Coordinates of C-alpha atoms (C1' of nucleotides) in Angstrom, one line a residue:
Chain A
M8 CA 0.1 -10.8 9.1
L9 CA -2.4 -11.4 6.5
S10 CA -1.2 -9.2 2.4
D11 CA -1.5 -6.8 0.6
V12 CA -2.3 -9.6 -1.8
M13 CA -4.6 -12.2 0.7
E14 CA -6.7 -10.1 2.0
D15 CA -7.6 -9.5 -2.1
Y16 CA -7.9 -12.5 -2.6
L17 CA -10.4 -13.1 0.8
K18 CA -11.9 -9.7 -0.7
A19 CA -12.5 -11.2 -4.1
I20 CA -14.0 -15.4 -2.7
Y21 CA -15.9 -13.7 -0.2
T22 CA -17.4 -11.3 -3.7
L23 CA -17.6 -14.7 -5.5
Q24 CA -19.9 -16.4 -2.8
M25 CA -22.2 -13.3 -2.5
E26 CA -22.8 -14.0 -6.4
Q27 CA -23.0 -17.8 -7.2
G28 CA -22.7 -19.3 -3.5
P29 CA -19.9 -21.4 -2.1
P30 CA -17.6 -23.0 -3.3
V31 CA -15.8 -20.6 -5.7
S32 CA -13.9 -22.3 -8.5
T33 CA -10.0 -21.7 -9.0
S34 CA -10.2 -20.3 -12.4
D35 CA -13.6 -18.1 -11.1
I36 CA -11.2 -16.7 -8.3
A37 CA -8.5 -16.4 -11.1
E38 CA -10.9 -14.0 -13.6
Y39 CA -11.8 -12.4 -10.9
L40 CA -8.4 -11.2 -9.8
G41 CA -6.8 -11.6 -13.4
K42 CA -5.0 -14.0 -12.0
T43 CA -3.1 -17.2 -13.5
P44 CA -5.3 -20.0 -12.8
P45 CA -2.4 -21.6 -11.2
T46 CA -1.3 -18.4 -9.0
V47 CA -5.0 -19.0 -7.4
T48 CA -4.5 -23.1 -6.7
S49 CA -1.0 -21.4 -4.5
M50 CA -2.7 -18.7 -3.1
V51 CA -5.2 -20.9 -1.9
G52 CA -3.2 -22.8 -0.3
K53 CA -0.8 -21.4 1.5
L54 CA -5.3 -19.5 3.2
E55 CA -5.6 -22.8 3.7
E56 CA -2.4 -23.9 5.7
R57 CA -3.5 -20.2 8.0
G58 CA -7.5 -21.0 8.9
L59 CA -9.1 -18.7 6.3
V60 CA -10.4 -20.5 3.9
D61 CA -12.1 -24.3 3.4
R62 CA -10.9 -26.4 0.8
E63 CA -12.1 -29.8 -1.8
K64 CA -8.9 -30.7 -3.7
Y65 CA -10.7 -30.0 -7.1
K66 CA -14.1 -28.6 -6.2
G67 CA -13.7 -25.0 -4.6
V68 CA -13.2 -23.1 -1.7
E69 CA -15.0 -21.7 1.1
L70 CA -14.3 -18.9 3.0
T71 CA -13.7 -20.2 7.5
T72 CA -15.5 -17.3 10.0
E73 CA -11.8 -16.8 10.3
G74 CA -11.6 -15.6 6.6
E75 CA -15.0 -14.2 5.9
T76 CA -13.8 -11.4 9.0
V77 CA -11.4 -10.3 7.4
A78 CA -12.8 -10.2 4.4
L79 CA -15.6 -7.9 5.8
E80 CA -13.1 -5.6 7.9
V81 CA -11.4 -5.4 4.5
L82 CA -15.2 -4.7 2.6
R83 CA -15.7 -1.7 5.7
H84 CA -12.2 -0.2 4.6
H85 CA -13.4 -0.4 1.0
R86 CA -16.4 1.3 1.1
L87 CA -15.8 3.7 4.0
L88 CA -13.4 5.1 2.1
E89 CA -15.8 5.6 -1.0
A90 CA -19.1 6.9 1.1
Y91 CA -15.6 9.5 2.3
L92 CA -14.6 10.2 -1.3
T93 CA -17.9 10.8 -2.8
E94 CA -19.3 12.8 0.4
H95 CA -16.1 14.9 1.8
L96 CA -13.5 14.8 -1.3
D97 CA -15.8 16.0 -4.1
Y98 CA -14.8 12.5 -6.2
S99 CA -18.0 11.5 -8.5
W100 CA -19.9 8.5 -7.8
S101 CA -18.2 6.4 -10.7
E102 CA -14.5 7.8 -9.4
V103 CA -14.8 5.9 -5.9
H104 CA -13.7 2.8 -6.4
D105 CA -10.8 2.4 -7.9
E106 CA -9.0 5.0 -5.3
A107 CA -10.4 2.7 -3.0
D108 CA -9.3 -0.8 -4.2
A109 CA -5.7 0.8 -3.3
L110 CA -6.0 2.4 0.1
E111 CA -8.3 0.2 2.0
H112 CA -5.2 -2.2 3.4
H113 CA -3.4 0.9 3.9
I114 CA -5.6 2.7 6.6
S115 CA -5.5 1.9 10.4
E116 CA -8.5 1.1 12.5
E117 CA -8.3 4.8 13.3
F118 CA -8.7 6.1 10.9
E119 CA -11.4 3.3 10.1
K120 CA -13.0 5.3 13.3
R121 CA -13.1 8.9 12.4
V122 CA -13.9 8.1 8.5
A123 CA -16.9 6.0 10.3
A124 CA -17.9 9.5 13.2
A125 CA -17.3 11.8 9.8
L126 CA -19.9 10.6 7.8
G127 CA -22.4 9.3 10.9
E128 CA -21.8 5.8 10.5
P129 CA -23.4 5.5 7.1
E130 CA -24.9 2.3 6.9
V131 CA -24.8 1.8 3.1
D132 CA -22.4 3.2 1.3
P133 CA -22.6 5.5 -2.6
H134 CA -23.6 2.7 -5.1
G135 CA -25.5 0.7 -2.6
D136 CA -23.5 -1.7 -1.3
P137 CA -24.0 -2.6 2.6
I138 CA -20.7 -1.0 4.9
P139 CA -19.9 -3.8 7.5
S140 CA -20.4 -2.8 10.7
A141 CA -17.3 -2.1 12.8
D142 CA -17.1 -4.8 15.4
L143 CA -18.0 -7.0 11.3
T144 CA -21.3 -9.1 11.5
P145 CA -21.7 -10.3 7.7
P146 CA -25.0 -7.5 6.6
D147 CA -28.5 -8.9 5.0
S148 CA -29.5 -8.1 1.8
S149 CA -31.8 -10.5 2.0
G150 CA -35.3 -8.8 0.8
L151 CA -33.7 -7.6 -2.9
S152 CA -33.9 -8.9 -5.8
A153 CA -31.7 -8.6 -9.2
L154 CA -33.5 -6.4 -12.0
S155 CA -32.9 -9.2 -14.4
E156 CA -35.5 -11.1 -12.7
C157 CA -38.2 -9.0 -11.8
E158 CA -41.8 -8.0 -14.0
V159 CA -43.4 -6.2 -16.6
G160 CA -45.8 -4.1 -14.0
D161 CA -43.3 -3.9 -11.1
H162 CA -42.9 -0.9 -9.4
L163 CA -39.7 -0.4 -7.6
V164 CA -37.0 1.6 -6.4
V165 CA -33.1 1.1 -6.3
A166 CA -31.2 -0.7 -3.5
R167 CA -27.4 -1.7 -5.3
V168 CA -25.3 -1.1 -8.1
S169 CA -22.1 -2.7 -8.9
D170 CA -19.7 -1.3 -8.0
R171 CA -17.2 -2.5 -10.5
D172 CA -17.5 -1.0 -14.1
P173 CA -16.7 2.7 -14.0
A174 CA -18.0 3.0 -17.1
E175 CA -20.7 1.2 -16.4
L176 CA -21.8 3.2 -13.8
E177 CA -20.9 6.3 -15.8
Y178 CA -23.8 5.0 -18.2
L179 CA -26.3 4.4 -15.2
S180 CA -26.2 8.0 -13.4
E181 CA -26.6 9.8 -16.3
A182 CA -29.4 7.7 -16.6
G183 CA -30.5 8.2 -13.7
V184 CA -30.5 4.5 -12.3
T185 CA -28.9 5.6 -8.8
P186 CA -30.4 4.3 -5.6
G187 CA -33.0 5.4 -3.8
T188 CA -34.2 6.1 -6.7
T189 CA -37.9 5.0 -7.6
I190 CA -38.4 2.9 -11.3
E191 CA -40.7 0.9 -13.6
V192 CA -40.1 -1.9 -15.9
T193 CA -42.3 -0.7 -19.2
D194 CA -40.8 -3.8 -20.9
I195 CA -38.0 -7.2 -20.9
A196 CA -36.5 -7.9 -24.4
P197 CA -36.8 -11.8 -25.2
F198 CA -33.2 -11.2 -25.4
G199 CA -32.9 -9.8 -22.0
M200 CA -33.3 -5.7 -22.0
V201 CA -34.9 -4.4 -20.2
T202 CA -36.7 -0.9 -20.0
V203 CA -37.1 1.3 -17.1
R204 CA -39.8 4.9 -16.5
V205 CA -37.2 5.9 -14.3
G206 CA -38.3 8.7 -11.3
D207 CA -40.3 11.1 -11.7
D208 CA -39.4 13.0 -14.8
G209 CA -40.7 9.8 -16.3
R210 CA -37.2 9.3 -19.0
E211 CA -37.9 6.6 -20.3
Q212 CA -34.3 3.5 -20.5
S213 CA -33.5 0.6 -21.8
L214 CA -30.0 -1.4 -20.2
P215 CA -28.5 -4.7 -21.4
E216 CA -29.1 -8.1 -19.1
S217 CA -25.7 -7.9 -18.1
V218 CA -25.5 -4.9 -16.7
A219 CA -29.6 -5.4 -15.8
R220 CA -28.2 -8.4 -13.5
T221 CA -26.1 -6.6 -11.2
I222 CA -29.2 -4.2 -9.8
R223 CA -30.4 -5.3 -6.7
V224 CA -33.6 -3.6 -6.3
R225 CA -35.7 -4.2 -3.5
P226 CA -39.9 -3.6 -3.6
P227 CA -41.3 0.0 -2.8
D228 CA -43.0 2.5 0.0
E229 CA -43.4 0.4 3.7
P230 CA -41.8 3.0 5.2
S231 CA -38.3 1.2 6.0
S232 CA -35.5 2.5 8.5
E233 CA -32.7 4.1 6.0
E234 CA -33.3 6.4 2.6
V235 CA -31.0 6.3 0.7
S236 CA -30.7 10.0 -0.9
P237 CA -28.4 9.1 -4.9
A238 CA -24.9 10.8 -5.7
Chain B
M2 CA 6.3 2.0 -11.6
L3 CA 8.6 2.5 -8.4
S4 CA 7.3 0.4 -5.4
D5 CA 6.9 1.4 -2.0
V6 CA 10.2 0.3 -1.3
M7 CA 11.7 2.1 -4.2
E8 CA 9.5 5.9 -3.0
D9 CA 10.5 4.9 0.4
Y10 CA 14.4 4.3 0.1
L11 CA 14.7 8.0 -2.7
K12 CA 12.6 10.3 0.6
A13 CA 15.5 8.9 3.0
I14 CA 17.7 10.1 1.1
Y15 CA 16.7 13.4 0.2
T16 CA 16.3 13.7 3.8
L17 CA 19.6 12.5 5.0
Q18 CA 20.7 15.0 1.3
M19 CA 18.9 17.5 3.8
E20 CA 20.6 16.9 7.6
Q21 CA 23.1 16.2 6.0
G22 CA 24.8 17.6 2.5
P23 CA 25.0 15.0 0.0
P24 CA 26.9 12.6 -0.3
V25 CA 24.5 9.4 2.2
S26 CA 26.4 6.9 3.4
T27 CA 25.2 3.2 3.0
S28 CA 25.1 2.6 7.3
D29 CA 23.0 6.0 6.9
I30 CA 20.7 4.9 5.0
A31 CA 20.0 1.6 6.7
E32 CA 19.8 3.5 9.8
Y33 CA 17.3 5.6 8.6
L34 CA 15.6 2.8 7.3
G35 CA 15.5 0.8 9.8
K36 CA 17.1 -2.5 7.5
T37 CA 20.8 -4.0 7.1
P38 CA 24.0 -2.3 4.8
P39 CA 23.5 -5.0 2.1
T40 CA 20.4 -4.8 1.4
V41 CA 21.2 -0.9 1.6
T42 CA 23.8 -1.9 -1.4
S43 CA 21.8 -3.8 -3.1
M44 CA 18.6 -1.5 -3.3
V45 CA 20.6 1.9 -3.6
G46 CA 22.6 -0.6 -6.8
K47 CA 19.2 -0.7 -8.4
L48 CA 18.9 3.0 -7.6
E49 CA 21.1 3.9 -9.7
E50 CA 20.2 1.2 -13.2
R51 CA 17.0 3.4 -13.5
G52 CA 19.3 6.3 -12.5
L53 CA 17.6 8.0 -10.4
V54 CA 20.5 7.7 -8.0
D55 CA 24.4 8.3 -8.6
R56 CA 26.9 6.5 -6.8
E57 CA 30.1 6.2 -6.0
K58 CA 31.5 3.0 -4.2
Y59 CA 32.3 3.0 -0.8
K60 CA 31.3 6.3 -1.1
G61 CA 28.4 7.2 -1.0
V62 CA 25.3 7.6 -3.0
E63 CA 23.4 11.1 -4.6
L64 CA 20.1 11.6 -6.2
T65 CA 19.6 13.0 -8.9
T66 CA 17.4 15.5 -10.5
E67 CA 15.2 12.8 -12.4
G68 CA 15.5 11.0 -8.0
E69 CA 14.8 14.1 -6.3
T70 CA 11.2 14.9 -8.2
V71 CA 9.8 11.0 -7.1
A72 CA 11.1 12.1 -4.1
L73 CA 9.5 15.6 -3.4
E74 CA 6.6 14.0 -4.7
V75 CA 6.6 11.1 -2.2
L76 CA 6.4 14.2 0.1
R77 CA 4.4 15.8 -1.1
H78 CA 2.1 13.1 -0.7
H79 CA 3.3 12.9 2.4
R80 CA 2.3 16.5 4.3
L81 CA -0.9 16.9 2.1
L82 CA -1.7 13.7 4.3
E83 CA -0.2 15.2 7.6
A84 CA -2.3 19.1 6.9
Y85 CA -5.7 16.9 6.0
L86 CA -6.0 14.7 8.7
T87 CA -4.9 17.3 11.7
E88 CA -7.6 19.1 10.0
H89 CA -10.3 17.5 9.1
L90 CA -10.5 13.8 10.9
D91 CA -9.2 16.1 14.3
Y92 CA -6.1 14.0 14.4
S93 CA -3.4 15.2 16.5
W94 CA -0.3 16.6 15.7
S95 CA 2.1 14.3 17.0
E96 CA -0.6 11.1 15.4
V97 CA 0.1 11.7 12.1
H98 CA 3.6 11.1 11.1
D99 CA 2.5 6.6 10.4
E100 CA -0.8 6.4 9.0
A101 CA 0.8 9.7 6.0
D102 CA 3.7 6.5 5.6
A103 CA 1.3 4.7 4.7
L104 CA -1.3 5.9 3.0
E105 CA 2.1 8.6 1.0
H106 CA 2.2 6.1 -1.7
H107 CA -1.2 4.7 -2.0
I108 CA -3.2 7.9 -3.0
S109 CA -3.2 9.0 -7.4
E110 CA -3.3 12.5 -8.3
E111 CA -6.7 12.3 -8.5
F112 CA -6.2 12.3 -4.4
E113 CA -3.5 15.0 -4.6
K114 CA -5.2 17.3 -5.9
R115 CA -8.3 17.1 -4.8
V116 CA -6.5 17.3 -1.1
A117 CA -4.4 20.2 -1.3
A118 CA -7.8 22.4 -2.8
A119 CA -9.8 21.0 0.6
L120 CA -6.9 22.6 2.3
G121 CA -6.0 25.9 0.6
E122 CA -2.8 25.1 -1.2
P123 CA -0.9 24.9 1.5
E124 CA 2.8 25.7 2.2
V125 CA 3.4 23.4 4.7
D126 CA 2.1 20.8 6.6
P127 CA 1.4 20.3 10.6
H128 CA 5.3 20.0 12.3
G129 CA 6.6 23.3 9.2
D130 CA 7.9 21.6 7.8
P131 CA 7.0 22.7 3.7
I132 CA 5.6 21.0 1.6
P133 CA 6.7 20.6 -2.1
S134 CA 4.3 22.8 -5.7
A135 CA 3.0 20.6 -7.6
D136 CA 5.6 21.1 -9.7
L137 CA 7.7 20.0 -7.6
T138 CA 11.0 21.9 -7.4
P139 CA 12.2 21.7 -4.5
P140 CA 11.2 24.1 -1.7
D141 CA 13.7 26.8 -0.6
S142 CA 13.9 26.3 3.7
S143 CA 16.8 29.1 3.9
G144 CA 17.0 31.2 6.6
L145 CA 15.7 28.6 9.7
S146 CA 19.1 27.8 11.7
A147 CA 19.2 24.3 14.4
L148 CA 17.7 26.0 17.7
S149 CA 21.3 23.8 19.5
E150 CA 22.9 26.7 17.0
C151 CA 21.2 30.6 18.5
E152 CA 22.9 31.7 22.0
V153 CA 21.3 32.9 25.4
G154 CA 18.8 36.1 25.5
D155 CA 18.6 35.0 21.1
H156 CA 14.4 36.7 20.3
L157 CA 13.2 33.3 17.9
V158 CA 9.6 31.8 16.5
V159 CA 9.7 28.2 15.8
A160 CA 9.8 27.4 12.3
R161 CA 9.6 23.3 12.2
V162 CA 10.2 20.2 14.0
S163 CA 11.0 17.2 13.2
D164 CA 8.0 14.6 12.2
R165 CA 10.0 11.6 13.5
D166 CA 9.3 11.6 17.0
P167 CA 5.3 10.4 18.7
A168 CA 6.6 10.9 22.1
E169 CA 9.0 13.1 21.0
L170 CA 6.4 15.5 19.3
E171 CA 3.8 15.2 22.0
Y172 CA 6.6 16.5 24.4
L173 CA 6.7 19.7 22.9
S174 CA 4.1 20.0 22.0
E175 CA 2.9 20.4 26.2
A176 CA 6.0 22.4 26.0
G177 CA 4.5 24.6 24.2
V178 CA 6.9 24.7 21.5
T179 CA 4.7 24.9 18.2
P180 CA 6.3 25.7 14.5
G181 CA 4.6 29.9 15.3
T182 CA 5.7 30.0 18.6
T183 CA 7.7 32.6 19.3
I184 CA 9.5 31.7 22.5
E185 CA 13.4 33.3 24.5
V186 CA 16.6 31.2 24.4
T187 CA 17.3 32.1 28.3
D188 CA 19.9 29.6 29.6
I189 CA 21.8 27.0 27.4
A190 CA 24.0 24.6 29.5
P191 CA 27.6 23.5 29.0
F192 CA 26.3 19.7 27.4
G193 CA 24.0 21.3 24.7
M194 CA 21.0 22.0 27.3
V195 CA 18.9 24.7 25.8
T196 CA 16.5 26.3 28.3
V197 CA 13.6 29.3 26.5
R198 CA 10.5 30.8 27.7
V199 CA 7.8 30.6 25.3
G200 CA 4.9 32.1 23.9
D201 CA 3.3 34.9 26.0
D202 CA 2.2 32.3 29.2
G203 CA 5.9 33.1 30.1
R204 CA 6.5 29.1 30.8
E205 CA 10.6 28.3 30.4
Q206 CA 10.9 24.9 29.0
S207 CA 14.4 22.7 29.6
L208 CA 15.4 21.2 25.9
P209 CA 18.2 18.3 26.0
E210 CA 20.0 19.0 22.7
S211 CA 19.4 16.4 20.5
V212 CA 15.9 17.7 20.6
A213 CA 17.0 21.7 20.5
R214 CA 18.5 20.8 17.3
T215 CA 15.9 19.2 15.0
I216 CA 13.5 22.6 16.1
R217 CA 14.0 24.6 13.5
V218 CA 13.5 28.0 14.3
R219 CA 14.0 32.4 12.1
P220 CA 13.7 35.8 13.4
P221 CA 11.0 36.7 14.1
D222 CA 8.6 39.7 13.7
E223 CA 9.6 41.1 10.1
P224 CA 6.1 40.9 8.5
S225 CA 6.3 38.4 6.5
S226 CA 4.6 36.6 3.8
E227 CA 2.7 33.2 5.3
E228 CA 1.9 32.5 9.2
V229 CA 1.9 29.5 11.0
S230 CA -0.9 28.9 12.6
P231 CA -0.1 25.8 15.7
A232 CA -2.4 23.2 15.5
Chain C
dA18 C1' -17.4 -48.2 -20.2
dC19 C1' -15.1 -45.4 -22.1
dC20 C1' -13.0 -41.7 -23.8
dA21 C1' -12.2 -36.6 -24.2
dC22 C1' -12.0 -32.1 -22.4
dG23 C1' -12.2 -29.0 -19.7
dG24 C1' -10.8 -26.8 -14.8
dA25 C1' -7.2 -27.8 -11.5
dT26 C1' -3.5 -28.9 -10.1
dT27 C1' 1.6 -30.3 -9.7
dA28 C1' 6.9 -29.0 -11.5
dG29 C1' 9.1 -25.3 -11.8
dA30 C1' 10.9 -20.5 -12.7
dT31 C1' 11.5 -14.8 -12.2
dG32 C1' 12.3 -10.7 -9.4
dC33 C1' 11.9 -8.4 -5.9
dG34 C1' 13.3 -7.1 -0.6
dT35 C1' 15.6 -9.8 3.3
dC36 C1' 18.7 -11.5 6.0
dT37 C1' 23.5 -13.4 7.0
dA38 C1' 28.2 -14.6 6.8
dA39 C1' 32.1 -13.6 4.7
dA40 C1' 35.4 -10.3 2.1
dG41 C1' 37.1 -6.4 0.3
dT42 C1' 38.5 -1.1 1.0
dA43 C1' 39.6 3.2 2.2
dA44 C1' 41.2 6.3 6.4
dA45 C1' 43.3 7.1 11.2
dA46 C1' 46.6 5.6 14.3
dG47 C1' 50.8 4.4 15.5
Chain D
dC29 C1' 54.6 2.8 5.8
dT30 C1' 52.3 -1.0 8.1
dT31 C1' 48.2 -1.7 10.4
dT32 C1' 44.3 -1.7 12.6
dT33 C1' 39.9 0.0 12.9
dA34 C1' 35.2 0.4 10.7
dC35 C1' 32.5 0.7 6.7
dT36 C1' 31.2 -1.1 2.2
dT37 C1' 30.4 -4.7 -0.7
dT38 C1' 30.2 -10.2 -2.6
dA39 C1' 28.1 -14.4 -2.3
dG40 C1' 24.3 -17.2 -1.0
dA41 C1' 19.9 -17.9 0.8
dC42 C1' 15.0 -17.4 2.0
dG43 C1' 10.2 -16.5 1.8
dC44 C1' 6.5 -14.5 -1.7
dA45 C1' 4.2 -13.4 -5.3
dT46 C1' 4.3 -14.2 -10.0
dC47 C1' 4.0 -17.0 -14.5
dT48 C1' 4.7 -20.8 -18.3
dA49 C1' 4.2 -25.9 -19.4
dA50 C1' 3.3 -30.2 -17.9
dT51 C1' 0.8 -33.7 -15.9
dC52 C1' -4.2 -34.3 -13.5
dC53 C1' -7.9 -35.7 -11.6
dG54 C1' -14.0 -36.1 -13.4
dT55 C1' -17.6 -35.4 -15.1
dG56 C1' -20.4 -35.9 -19.6
dG57 C1' -20.8 -38.0 -24.7
dT58 C1' -20.5 -41.7 -27.8

DNA sequence: ACCACGGATTAGATGCGTCTAAAGTAAAAG
DNA sequence: CTTTTACTTTAGACGCATCTAATCCGTGGT
């Protein structure tokens, strides 16, 4: 029996591990969750007692296999909910995150199953984030790079965007930068600003480095298995 | 900012007030929620401080207008969820209660609005319980009587059944006793057992008094405004 | 090597929701 | 009118998640 809060910590640690690799620092977790560092230290201690994380004092923390499984379960709930709200309840791309955060801890396995079925067992959510499979094996998101690492002239397909900031999502949606869209990098300013030509209508759009860093892209074409359609 | 737990207490008090009228006793609340009486006393004190209930020590408790509004909001969530799960996620009649209990505290106003829209602003849930309207005015369920109070020969339409016990619901569903069904009382045993002829197929079904007491019925026909269809 | 500084941990407190055990009260029964 | 009984409340404790204030590493600069 894990509390909602513990699930949130595990999800946070998982996400931070994906972004920066383990070990994850106390203050990064605190920052991510909006808690103070002592609070995190105390919570991490409890997670360690339960065998959900490995920890080295003053160093950092890393999920155990068991902890990762819990994180993936929560993430599966979260992303299925995002997909369901978008597809069946007419939510827009940028509205779903908070609702999914609130609900993810409270749905039953039965609910999870029925939502997944209603959606046709999807593999990505509306932001392009992979939905962990029902058996909770870690999804593989290799083959993607950050838009901020690309070069002028690159032709790319948007694969994932961060779902954390609704305002940013609103902006990207407006700009047409959505999972599945093809873009071309037309300019990179010295301070990291990336300019891209978007999709078919040839619009140009400049994105600050902070945003470009959160956008994952893949090479275009080479007939791949799944295709993502924008909201 | 009310906690989930406080919402549960208000919902419980509302329900008990509907069943037995105010005031509601500490031990009834404790029984209903599966808590100990001291726990209830303590919680009721906090609700009183916030102006959600009126209380007379050693007597009992009653919702204020404000407390009733909160209870109706939670009940609206609960019953909309029950209806949605039944209609759109293929849940059966008897499965929805626990899921709705878990989710009712965590959905946003936006979610409530969209679910209500997806259902076409329904007025009753699958068990026949009235769904409070969006403006949270108390629903009126006069004109209904308990099946246990009826007499041999009465022709009746099932209006509501209790949603609390899945096993009982399973049994009633099996028996064909669902909201909207027409029944005729054919026998009443001295210890309260009621026998009814159900619907068109003329099956006879005996119901213990404890069950008959939770079934609400109304007179048939007289062309009424809304009609309820069984799950 | 030393020391200073940034980040991490311990110490100690708070509010919530819960419990058990003990004390109190009200109403029915004698 | 007194006593019993059933129910309610007070007292005191606990675990969780959180905070602030104080202390404690460990590492990079001199």
